[in-house]
Amino acid sequence: MKEIPVRYPEKSSLHNPRYEIYCGERDNYAETQERIERIMGELKRCGFADIQVSTVDGIPWIEQVHDADYIGFLKKSSEAVGTAVEAIFPNVHPYNSYSRATNIVAERGMFMYDTHTPIVGGTFDAAVDSAGCAVAGAMLLKEDEPLVYALTRPPGHHAERSMMGGYCYFNNIAVAAEYLLGNGAKKVAIFDFDLHHGNGTQDIFYRRPEVLFVSIHASPKIKFPYFSGYKDEQGQGEGLGYNFNFPLPQGVGDEEYHTVVKEALKILKHYNPDYLLVSAGFDTHEKDPIGALKLTTPYYRELGRVIASLGYPILTVQEGGYATDVLGENVVSYLRGLTE
Ligand code: SP5
Ligand code: ZN
């Protein structure tokens, strides 16, 4: 088997919210450090040999993607929580063009679009490190490594230019794409197979033709983020025609999913990017506690195989997946497929 280098962030465990808020109630925080540990355990068990902690500082590339005000807010808020156990959640959401955040409570609402994405003391450092890990992966791609896996946490694809949401703070895959564009790439494609629409990645590149975004996800009619991911969102201005969404109904399984994958791959091939970045979410699995689709563990191998068959250098960036008991197997199944 071809070797896939794995990079992981050192500081992900610093991000440890105790709960999220759903329908006004506290709910266990699904996006846990245990996810990383399960994946790591399975990678080691299966003989992945090149597993290294990332040492890349994400900040310079995060600044290319996210607004300075937003970065400053997250840093300041994490510092404000410090070692306290109470996390920061938004309360009011300023929405008019003349709205001004002169108070910290209003500011929270300006930068946080849901109640699933609390800020704790370690959130800023963990999020910077996670984006740095994606850049570390992109650097290997740039050095002609054909297949790389960045085990990022917290995830990134719901983070917009100046908004956090969906367990995401900085958009790791967008930061990696920006690194590659800043280092000679002319065209980068992002394929997102997380269960949820990658609204953050779509937002960041919506007006830009040099990044193609293709996402397959549960329809926003039934699943988070609920407000985007429809087929008619196709890009704007120069970016028109470079954004593709494939929303799926509840309960889709391997076979039906695969026909949509083949359509998505045709679009990626036609674009012919210098690099292919993959937002890999395993919350499409049949056992996922917040899922809606019915993909099986062996299917991820087939998915990896057809993605790799396109022949581009591929950086896979970890997004969601909450069935911790099968998460490691699902990741390994996919990575095995890539090497075939
Ligand atoms: C990266 C990623 O996969 N983010 C997913 C964000 C989804 N957040 C909202 C999920 C709310 C789940 N709570 C349902 C509780 C039912 N008891
Ligand atoms: Zn997801």
mmCIF file of C-alpha atoms and ligand atoms in Angstrom:
data_model
loop_
_atom_site.group_PDB
_atom_site.id
_atom_site.type_symbol
_atom_site.label_atom_id
_atom_site.label_comp_id
_atom_site.label_asym_id
_atom_site.label_seq_id
_atom_site.Cartn_x
_atom_site.Cartn_y
_atom_site.Cartn_z
ATOM 1 C CA MET A 1 0.000 0.000 0.000
ATOM 2 C CA LYS A 2 1.191 3.496 -0.813
ATOM 3 C CA GLU A 3 2.035 5.477 2.303
ATOM 4 C CA ILE A 4 -0.210 8.421 3.186
ATOM 5 C CA PRO A 5 1.462 10.997 5.439
ATOM 6 C CA VAL A 6 -0.789 12.064 8.333
ATOM 7 C CA ARG A 7 -0.503 15.409 10.123
ATOM 8 C CA TYR A 8 -2.423 16.282 13.296
ATOM 9 C CA PRO A 9 -2.643 19.408 15.463
ATOM 10 C CA GLU A 10 -1.034 19.422 18.878
ATOM 11 C CA LYS A 11 -3.544 21.686 20.608
ATOM 12 C CA SER A 12 -6.944 20.284 19.609
ATOM 13 C CA SER A 13 -7.621 19.017 23.141
ATOM 14 C CA LEU A 14 -7.579 22.617 24.435
ATOM 15 C CA HIS A 15 -10.965 23.052 22.750
ATOM 16 C CA ASN A 16 -13.285 21.237 25.147
ATOM 17 C CA PRO A 17 -16.790 22.743 25.423
ATOM 18 C CA ARG A 18 -19.048 20.823 27.787
ATOM 19 C CA TYR A 19 -22.234 21.313 25.830
ATOM 20 C CA GLU A 20 -23.992 22.944 22.890
ATOM 21 C CA ILE A 21 -27.498 24.384 22.912
ATOM 22 C CA TYR A 22 -30.236 22.869 20.781
ATOM 23 C CA CYS A 23 -33.877 23.972 21.002
ATOM 24 C CA GLY A 24 -33.058 25.866 24.170
ATOM 25 C CA GLU A 25 -31.677 22.804 25.928
ATOM 26 C CA ARG A 26 -28.142 21.772 26.783
ATOM 27 C CA ASP A 27 -26.982 18.858 24.670
ATOM 28 C CA ASN A 28 -23.684 16.937 24.862
ATOM 29 C CA TYR A 29 -21.061 18.500 22.600
ATOM 30 C CA ALA A 30 -20.732 16.023 19.717
ATOM 31 C CA GLU A 31 -17.449 17.338 18.334
ATOM 32 C CA THR A 32 -15.093 15.850 20.940
ATOM 33 C CA GLN A 33 -11.370 15.196 21.252
ATOM 34 C CA GLU A 34 -12.260 11.502 21.482
ATOM 35 C CA ARG A 35 -12.943 11.664 17.725
ATOM 36 C CA ILE A 36 -9.299 12.430 17.002
ATOM 37 C CA GLU A 37 -8.112 9.789 19.441
ATOM 38 C CA ARG A 38 -10.279 7.117 17.811
ATOM 39 C CA ILE A 39 -9.027 8.003 14.334
ATOM 40 C CA MET A 40 -5.428 8.130 15.504
ATOM 41 C CA GLY A 41 -5.754 4.775 17.268
ATOM 42 C CA GLU A 42 -7.076 3.099 14.136
ATOM 43 C CA LEU A 43 -4.405 4.674 11.876
ATOM 44 C CA LYS A 44 -1.680 3.329 14.159
ATOM 45 C CA ARG A 45 -3.329 -0.074 14.444
ATOM 46 C CA CYS A 46 -3.489 -0.274 10.635
ATOM 47 C CA GLY A 47 0.189 0.504 10.183
ATOM 48 C CA PHE A 48 0.195 4.123 9.031
ATOM 49 C CA ALA A 49 3.824 5.014 9.725
ATOM 50 C CA ASP A 50 4.237 8.685 8.869
ATOM 51 C CA ILE A 51 2.074 10.314 11.553
ATOM 52 C CA GLN A 52 3.469 13.617 12.759
ATOM 53 C CA VAL A 53 2.300 16.549 14.794
ATOM 54 C CA SER A 54 1.963 19.734 12.758
ATOM 55 C CA THR A 55 4.317 22.576 13.643
ATOM 56 C CA VAL A 56 2.986 25.110 11.145
ATOM 57 C CA ASP A 57 1.702 28.474 12.389
ATOM 58 C CA GLY A 58 -1.704 28.908 10.752
ATOM 59 C CA ILE A 59 -2.037 32.642 11.405
ATOM 60 C CA PRO A 60 -0.523 34.124 8.196
ATOM 61 C CA TRP A 61 -2.845 32.006 6.033
ATOM 62 C CA ILE A 62 -5.864 32.403 8.306
ATOM 63 C CA GLU A 63 -5.438 36.146 7.752
ATOM 64 C CA GLN A 64 -5.777 35.588 3.991
ATOM 65 C CA VAL A 65 -9.184 33.937 4.516
ATOM 66 C CA HIS A 66 -10.848 35.526 7.548
ATOM 67 C CA ASP A 67 -11.596 39.165 8.436
ATOM 68 C CA ALA A 68 -9.237 40.734 10.943
ATOM 69 C CA ASP A 69 -12.188 41.807 13.144
ATOM 70 C CA TYR A 70 -13.420 38.243 13.321
ATOM 71 C CA ILE A 71 -9.991 36.798 14.152
ATOM 72 C CA GLY A 72 -9.571 39.481 16.821
ATOM 73 C CA PHE A 73 -12.978 38.690 18.299
ATOM 74 C CA LEU A 74 -12.225 34.981 18.626
ATOM 75 C CA LYS A 75 -8.824 35.652 20.200
ATOM 76 C CA LYS A 76 -10.205 38.209 22.656
ATOM 77 C CA SER A 77 -13.161 35.986 23.578
ATOM 78 C CA SER A 78 -11.028 32.896 24.204
ATOM 79 C CA GLU A 79 -8.738 34.962 26.405
ATOM 80 C CA ALA A 80 -11.724 36.360 28.267
ATOM 81 C CA VAL A 81 -12.976 32.859 29.105
ATOM 82 C CA GLY A 82 -9.486 31.800 30.132
ATOM 83 C CA THR A 83 -9.686 28.955 32.624
ATOM 84 C CA ALA A 84 -13.347 29.554 33.491
ATOM 85 C CA VAL A 85 -15.705 26.672 32.709
ATOM 86 C CA GLU A 86 -18.560 28.800 31.347
ATOM 87 C CA ALA A 87 -18.324 29.102 27.566
ATOM 88 C CA ILE A 88 -19.433 32.031 25.415
ATOM 89 C CA PHE A 89 -22.688 31.638 23.442
ATOM 90 C CA PRO A 90 -24.460 34.309 21.360
ATOM 91 C CA ASN A 91 -27.659 35.941 22.634
ATOM 92 C CA VAL A 92 -28.708 38.660 20.204
ATOM 93 C CA HIS A 93 -28.134 38.800 16.458
ATOM 94 C CA PRO A 94 -27.699 42.328 15.028
ATOM 95 C CA TYR A 95 -28.990 42.182 11.458
ATOM 96 C CA ASN A 96 -29.417 45.641 9.946
ATOM 97 C CA SER A 97 -26.819 47.419 7.837
ATOM 98 C CA TYR A 98 -26.630 50.111 10.535
ATOM 99 C CA SER A 99 -26.280 47.622 13.395
ATOM 100 C CA ARG A 100 -23.250 48.329 15.564
ATOM 101 C CA ALA A 101 -21.654 46.085 18.127
ATOM 102 C CA THR A 102 -20.670 48.483 20.849
ATOM 103 C CA ASN A 103 -21.254 45.860 23.506
ATOM 104 C CA ILE A 104 -19.635 42.419 23.748
ATOM 105 C CA VAL A 105 -23.068 40.775 23.730
ATOM 106 C CA ALA A 106 -23.911 42.336 20.349
ATOM 107 C CA GLU A 107 -20.443 41.481 19.083
ATOM 108 C CA ARG A 108 -21.005 37.798 19.809
ATOM 109 C CA GLY A 109 -24.116 37.819 17.670
ATOM 110 C CA MET A 110 -22.218 39.509 14.835
ATOM 111 C CA PHE A 111 -19.682 36.679 14.598
ATOM 112 C CA MET A 112 -21.575 33.573 15.828
ATOM 113 C CA TYR A 113 -24.485 32.294 13.760
ATOM 114 C CA ASP A 114 -25.604 29.377 15.931
ATOM 115 C CA THR A 115 -25.554 27.917 19.433
ATOM 116 C CA HIS A 116 -23.558 24.791 18.476
ATOM 117 C CA THR A 117 -20.209 26.575 18.430
ATOM 118 C CA PRO A 118 -19.268 27.864 21.890
ATOM 119 C CA ILE A 119 -16.012 29.632 22.670
ATOM 120 C CA VAL A 120 -13.936 28.264 25.546
ATOM 121 C CA GLY A 121 -10.501 29.286 26.815
ATOM 122 C CA GLY A 122 -8.569 27.038 24.445
ATOM 123 C CA THR A 123 -10.717 27.572 21.353
ATOM 124 C CA PHE A 124 -8.575 30.197 19.631
ATOM 125 C CA ASP A 125 -5.286 28.313 20.037
ATOM 126 C CA ALA A 126 -6.878 25.019 18.982
ATOM 127 C CA ALA A 127 -8.510 26.598 15.925
ATOM 128 C CA VAL A 128 -5.259 28.280 14.838
ATOM 129 C CA ASP A 129 -3.436 24.972 15.238
ATOM 130 C CA SER A 130 -6.087 23.086 13.275
ATOM 131 C CA ALA A 131 -5.779 25.490 10.329
ATOM 132 C CA GLY A 132 -1.981 25.217 10.641
ATOM 133 C CA CYS A 133 -2.341 21.445 10.340
ATOM 134 C CA ALA A 134 -4.241 21.857 7.055
ATOM 135 C CA VAL A 135 -1.453 24.160 5.805
ATOM 136 C CA ALA A 136 1.128 21.540 6.845
ATOM 137 C CA GLY A 137 -0.760 19.083 4.644
ATOM 138 C CA ALA A 138 -0.830 21.556 1.756
ATOM 139 C CA MET A 139 2.928 22.068 2.105
ATOM 140 C CA LEU A 140 3.496 18.345 1.602
ATOM 141 C CA LEU A 141 1.310 18.431 -1.505
ATOM 142 C CA LYS A 142 3.368 21.332 -2.797
ATOM 143 C CA GLU A 143 6.476 19.195 -2.193
ATOM 144 C CA ASP A 144 5.006 16.600 -4.591
ATOM 145 C CA GLU A 145 3.507 14.231 -2.052
ATOM 146 C CA PRO A 146 0.493 12.806 -3.993
ATOM 147 C CA LEU A 147 -1.850 11.949 -1.091
ATOM 148 C CA VAL A 148 -1.936 13.625 2.320
ATOM 149 C CA TYR A 149 -4.346 13.450 5.285
ATOM 150 C CA ALA A 150 -4.740 16.364 7.731
ATOM 151 C CA LEU A 151 -6.518 15.165 10.874
ATOM 152 C CA THR A 152 -7.904 18.573 11.750
ATOM 153 C CA ARG A 153 -9.948 19.415 14.860
ATOM 154 C CA PRO A 154 -11.910 21.596 15.324
ATOM 155 C CA PRO A 155 -13.348 21.130 11.827
ATOM 156 C CA GLY A 156 -13.637 24.040 9.412
ATOM 157 C CA HIS A 157 -16.123 23.879 6.545
ATOM 158 C CA HIS A 158 -18.953 25.772 8.294
ATOM 159 C CA ALA A 159 -16.711 28.741 9.183
ATOM 160 C CA GLU A 160 -17.431 31.688 6.914
ATOM 161 C CA ARG A 161 -15.168 34.674 6.305
ATOM 162 C CA SER A 162 -16.388 36.416 9.461
ATOM 163 C CA MET A 163 -18.739 33.939 11.140
ATOM 164 C CA MET A 164 -18.269 30.815 13.220
ATOM 165 C CA GLY A 165 -20.850 28.030 13.288
ATOM 166 C CA GLY A 166 -21.390 24.277 13.048
ATOM 167 C CA TYR A 167 -18.472 23.404 15.377
ATOM 168 C CA CYS A 168 -16.144 25.394 13.072
ATOM 169 C CA TYR A 169 -14.024 28.494 13.837
ATOM 170 C CA PHE A 170 -11.453 28.840 11.060
ATOM 171 C CA ASN A 171 -12.051 27.273 7.674
ATOM 172 C CA ASN A 172 -9.131 24.834 7.547
ATOM 173 C CA ILE A 173 -9.601 23.707 3.956
ATOM 174 C CA ALA A 174 -10.002 27.282 2.692
ATOM 175 C CA VAL A 175 -6.799 28.233 4.510
ATOM 176 C CA ALA A 176 -5.005 25.304 2.825
ATOM 177 C CA ALA A 177 -6.401 26.360 -0.578
ATOM 178 C CA GLU A 178 -5.203 29.911 0.020
ATOM 179 C CA TYR A 179 -1.730 28.589 0.856
ATOM 180 C CA LEU A 180 -1.594 26.684 -2.453
ATOM 181 C CA LEU A 181 -2.890 29.670 -4.454
ATOM 182 C CA GLY A 182 -0.236 31.799 -2.793
ATOM 183 C CA ASN A 183 2.427 29.294 -3.806
ATOM 184 C CA GLY A 184 1.917 28.922 -7.521
ATOM 185 C CA ALA A 185 -1.373 27.055 -7.938
ATOM 186 C CA LYS A 186 -3.705 28.563 -10.527
ATOM 187 C CA LYS A 187 -6.742 26.362 -9.881
ATOM 188 C CA VAL A 188 -7.794 24.486 -6.760
ATOM 189 C CA ALA A 189 -10.892 22.287 -6.493
ATOM 190 C CA ILE A 190 -12.609 21.470 -3.208
ATOM 191 C CA PHE A 191 -14.830 18.397 -2.978
ATOM 192 C CA ASP A 192 -16.896 18.283 0.217
ATOM 193 C CA PHE A 193 -18.552 14.984 1.190
ATOM 194 C CA ASP A 194 -19.392 15.830 4.803
ATOM 195 C CA LEU A 195 -23.080 15.197 5.610
ATOM 196 C CA HIS A 196 -23.628 18.928 6.025
ATOM 197 C CA HIS A 197 -23.370 21.632 3.378
ATOM 198 C CA GLY A 198 -19.993 23.386 3.501
ATOM 199 C CA ASN A 199 -21.562 26.822 3.724
ATOM 200 C CA GLY A 200 -18.343 28.373 5.018
ATOM 201 C CA THR A 201 -16.238 27.188 2.112
ATOM 202 C CA GLN A 202 -18.973 28.214 -0.315
ATOM 203 C CA ASP A 203 -19.140 31.684 1.271
ATOM 204 C CA ILE A 204 -15.373 32.213 1.094
ATOM 205 C CA PHE A 205 -14.983 31.290 -2.584
ATOM 206 C CA TYR A 206 -18.440 32.201 -3.942
ATOM 207 C CA ARG A 207 -17.108 34.996 -6.190
ATOM 208 C CA ARG A 208 -13.832 33.357 -7.199
ATOM 209 C CA PRO A 209 -13.310 31.116 -10.256
ATOM 210 C CA GLU A 210 -9.842 29.940 -9.153
ATOM 211 C CA VAL A 211 -11.477 27.760 -6.504
ATOM 212 C CA LEU A 212 -14.170 25.308 -7.591
ATOM 213 C CA PHE A 213 -16.469 24.107 -4.802
ATOM 214 C CA VAL A 214 -18.499 20.903 -5.159
ATOM 215 C CA SER A 215 -20.529 19.626 -2.207
ATOM 216 C CA ILE A 216 -22.748 16.588 -1.646
ATOM 217 C CA HIS A 217 -24.844 16.787 1.523
ATOM 218 C CA ALA A 218 -28.184 16.184 3.188
ATOM 219 C CA SER A 219 -30.671 18.783 1.981
ATOM 220 C CA PRO A 220 -30.838 22.012 3.982
ATOM 221 C CA LYS A 221 -34.561 21.282 4.193
ATOM 222 C CA ILE A 222 -33.752 18.564 6.742
ATOM 223 C CA LYS A 223 -30.266 19.216 8.115
ATOM 224 C CA PHE A 224 -27.879 21.853 9.389
ATOM 225 C CA PRO A 225 -26.995 24.523 8.257
ATOM 226 C CA TYR A 226 -30.650 24.724 7.084
ATOM 227 C CA PHE A 227 -30.045 27.989 5.185
ATOM 228 C CA SER A 228 -27.793 26.996 2.284
ATOM 229 C CA GLY A 229 -26.761 24.097 0.079
ATOM 230 C CA TYR A 230 -29.482 24.310 -2.570
ATOM 231 C CA LYS A 231 -28.750 23.478 -6.184
ATOM 232 C CA ASP A 232 -29.372 26.987 -7.471
ATOM 233 C CA GLU A 233 -26.466 28.435 -5.467
ATOM 234 C CA GLN A 234 -23.983 28.485 -8.342
ATOM 235 C CA GLY A 235 -21.587 31.326 -7.512
ATOM 236 C CA GLN A 236 -21.635 35.055 -8.173
ATOM 237 C CA GLY A 237 -19.827 37.467 -10.484
ATOM 238 C CA GLU A 238 -16.621 35.910 -11.780
ATOM 239 C CA GLY A 239 -17.329 32.930 -9.557
ATOM 240 C CA LEU A 240 -20.612 32.128 -11.312
ATOM 241 C CA GLY A 241 -20.506 28.528 -12.527
ATOM 242 C CA TYR A 242 -17.844 27.456 -10.010
ATOM 243 C CA ASN A 243 -20.105 26.361 -7.154
ATOM 244 C CA PHE A 244 -22.058 23.098 -7.245
ATOM 245 C CA ASN A 245 -24.409 21.715 -4.607
ATOM 246 C CA PHE A 246 -25.963 18.259 -4.559
ATOM 247 C CA PRO A 247 -28.580 18.169 -1.793
ATOM 248 C CA LEU A 248 -29.899 14.698 -0.926
ATOM 249 C CA PRO A 249 -33.094 13.563 0.804
ATOM 250 C CA GLN A 250 -33.207 11.600 4.070
ATOM 251 C CA GLY A 251 -32.035 7.999 3.978
ATOM 252 C CA VAL A 252 -29.910 7.814 0.825
ATOM 253 C CA GLY A 253 -27.638 4.734 0.802
ATOM 254 C CA ASP A 254 -24.405 3.676 -0.950
ATOM 255 C CA GLU A 255 -25.774 3.013 -4.409
ATOM 256 C CA GLU A 256 -27.852 6.134 -4.863
ATOM 257 C CA TYR A 257 -25.081 8.219 -3.280
ATOM 258 C CA HIS A 258 -22.550 6.826 -5.708
ATOM 259 C CA THR A 259 -24.479 7.984 -8.770
ATOM 260 C CA VAL A 260 -24.305 11.522 -7.385
ATOM 261 C CA VAL A 261 -20.580 11.109 -6.642
ATOM 262 C CA LYS A 262 -19.974 10.212 -10.267
ATOM 263 C CA GLU A 263 -21.735 13.406 -11.380
ATOM 264 C CA ALA A 264 -19.644 15.459 -8.966
ATOM 265 C CA LEU A 265 -16.422 13.846 -10.168
ATOM 266 C CA LYS A 266 -17.233 14.745 -13.772
ATOM 267 C CA ILE A 267 -17.418 18.399 -12.756
ATOM 268 C CA LEU A 268 -14.089 18.160 -10.916
ATOM 269 C CA LYS A 269 -12.416 16.519 -13.897
ATOM 270 C CA HIS A 270 -13.780 19.093 -16.326
ATOM 271 C CA TYR A 271 -12.341 21.888 -14.152
ATOM 272 C CA ASN A 272 -8.952 20.124 -14.188
ATOM 273 C CA PRO A 273 -7.431 21.664 -11.022
ATOM 274 C CA ASP A 274 -3.762 21.736 -10.023
ATOM 275 C CA TYR A 275 -4.765 20.314 -6.641
ATOM 276 C CA LEU A 276 -7.834 18.581 -5.250
ATOM 277 C CA LEU A 277 -8.724 19.255 -1.625
ATOM 278 C CA VAL A 278 -11.317 17.035 0.037
ATOM 279 C CA SER A 279 -13.485 17.985 3.005
ATOM 280 C CA ALA A 280 -14.026 14.522 4.460
ATOM 281 C CA GLY A 281 -16.940 14.095 6.833
ATOM 282 C CA PHE A 282 -18.032 10.666 7.979
ATOM 283 C CA ASP A 283 -21.345 11.835 9.434
ATOM 284 C CA THR A 284 -22.877 10.330 6.258
ATOM 285 C CA HIS A 285 -22.428 6.920 7.932
ATOM 286 C CA GLU A 286 -25.535 4.884 8.743
ATOM 287 C CA LYS A 287 -24.703 4.912 12.465
ATOM 288 C CA ASP A 288 -24.030 8.623 12.851
ATOM 289 C CA PRO A 289 -25.971 10.052 15.812
ATOM 290 C CA ILE A 290 -26.699 13.355 14.026
ATOM 291 C CA GLY A 291 -26.774 11.911 10.507
ATOM 292 C CA ALA A 292 -29.454 11.360 7.865
ATOM 293 C CA LEU A 293 -27.807 9.154 5.234
ATOM 294 C CA LYS A 294 -26.981 5.449 5.234
ATOM 295 C CA LEU A 295 -23.465 5.007 3.889
ATOM 296 C CA THR A 296 -21.583 1.900 5.006
ATOM 297 C CA THR A 297 -17.963 1.519 6.104
ATOM 298 C CA PRO A 298 -16.891 -0.415 2.956
ATOM 299 C CA TYR A 299 -18.421 2.287 0.769
ATOM 300 C CA TYR A 300 -15.844 4.861 1.896
ATOM 301 C CA ARG A 301 -13.187 2.686 0.283
ATOM 302 C CA GLU A 302 -14.980 2.884 -3.048
ATOM 303 C CA LEU A 303 -15.393 6.628 -2.558
ATOM 304 C CA GLY A 304 -11.648 7.024 -1.942
ATOM 305 C CA ARG A 305 -10.872 4.892 -4.963
ATOM 306 C CA VAL A 306 -12.945 6.942 -7.420
ATOM 307 C CA ILE A 307 -11.684 10.264 -6.041
ATOM 308 C CA ALA A 308 -8.056 9.135 -6.438
ATOM 309 C CA SER A 309 -8.767 7.822 -9.931
ATOM 310 C CA LEU A 310 -9.011 11.446 -11.099
ATOM 311 C CA GLY A 311 -5.227 11.515 -10.718
ATOM 312 C CA TYR A 312 -4.764 14.887 -8.996
ATOM 313 C CA PRO A 313 -2.627 15.491 -5.915
ATOM 314 C CA ILE A 314 -5.105 15.163 -3.045
ATOM 315 C CA LEU A 315 -5.138 16.708 0.415
ATOM 316 C CA THR A 316 -7.898 15.248 2.585
ATOM 317 C CA VAL A 317 -8.960 17.462 5.479
ATOM 318 C CA GLN A 318 -10.992 15.959 8.323
ATOM 319 C CA GLU A 319 -14.431 17.532 8.936
ATOM 320 C CA GLY A 320 -17.333 15.848 10.779
ATOM 321 C CA GLY A 321 -18.252 12.299 11.816
ATOM 322 C CA TYR A 322 -19.700 11.596 15.257
ATOM 323 C CA ALA A 323 -20.187 7.828 15.468
ATOM 324 C CA THR A 324 -16.947 7.511 17.427
ATOM 325 C CA ASP A 325 -16.985 3.702 17.602
ATOM 326 C CA VAL A 326 -16.764 3.398 13.794
ATOM 327 C CA LEU A 327 -15.077 6.714 12.917
ATOM 328 C CA GLY A 328 -11.544 5.302 12.785
ATOM 329 C CA GLU A 329 -12.591 2.412 10.553
ATOM 330 C CA ASN A 330 -14.431 4.758 8.228
ATOM 331 C CA VAL A 331 -11.413 7.024 7.843
ATOM 332 C CA VAL A 332 -9.081 4.077 7.203
ATOM 333 C CA SER A 333 -11.532 2.574 4.706
ATOM 334 C CA TYR A 334 -11.522 5.865 2.759
ATOM 335 C CA LEU A 335 -7.735 6.327 2.945
ATOM 336 C CA ARG A 336 -7.180 2.749 1.750
ATOM 337 C CA GLY A 337 -9.404 3.478 -1.222
ATOM 338 C CA LEU A 338 -7.315 6.529 -2.115
ATOM 339 C CA THR A 339 -4.215 4.377 -2.447
ATOM 340 C CA GLU A 340 -5.792 1.817 -4.784
HETATM 341 C C1 SP5 B 1 -18.412 19.815 10.912
HETATM 342 C C2 SP5 B 1 -19.801 19.341 11.167
HETATM 343 O O1 SP5 B 1 -20.138 18.202 10.858
HETATM 344 N N1 SP5 B 1 -20.635 20.176 11.792
HETATM 345 C C3 SP5 B 1 -21.955 19.777 12.071
HETATM 346 C C4 SP5 B 1 -22.695 20.813 12.791
HETATM 347 C C5 SP5 B 1 -24.052 20.350 13.150
HETATM 348 N N2 SP5 B 1 -24.491 21.032 14.298
HETATM 349 C C6 SP5 B 1 -25.842 20.937 14.646
HETATM 350 C C7 SP5 B 1 -26.165 19.582 15.141
HETATM 351 C C8 SP5 B 1 -27.178 19.609 16.212
HETATM 352 C C9 SP5 B 1 -27.310 18.221 16.727
HETATM 353 N N3 SP5 B 1 -28.133 18.175 17.861
HETATM 354 C C10 SP5 B 1 -29.231 17.280 17.741
HETATM 355 C C11 SP5 B 1 -29.629 16.919 19.099
HETATM 356 C C12 SP5 B 1 -30.751 15.946 19.125
HETATM 357 N N4 SP5 B 1 -30.848 15.452 20.461
HETATM 358 ZN ZN ZN B 2 -20.955 17.460 9.158
#
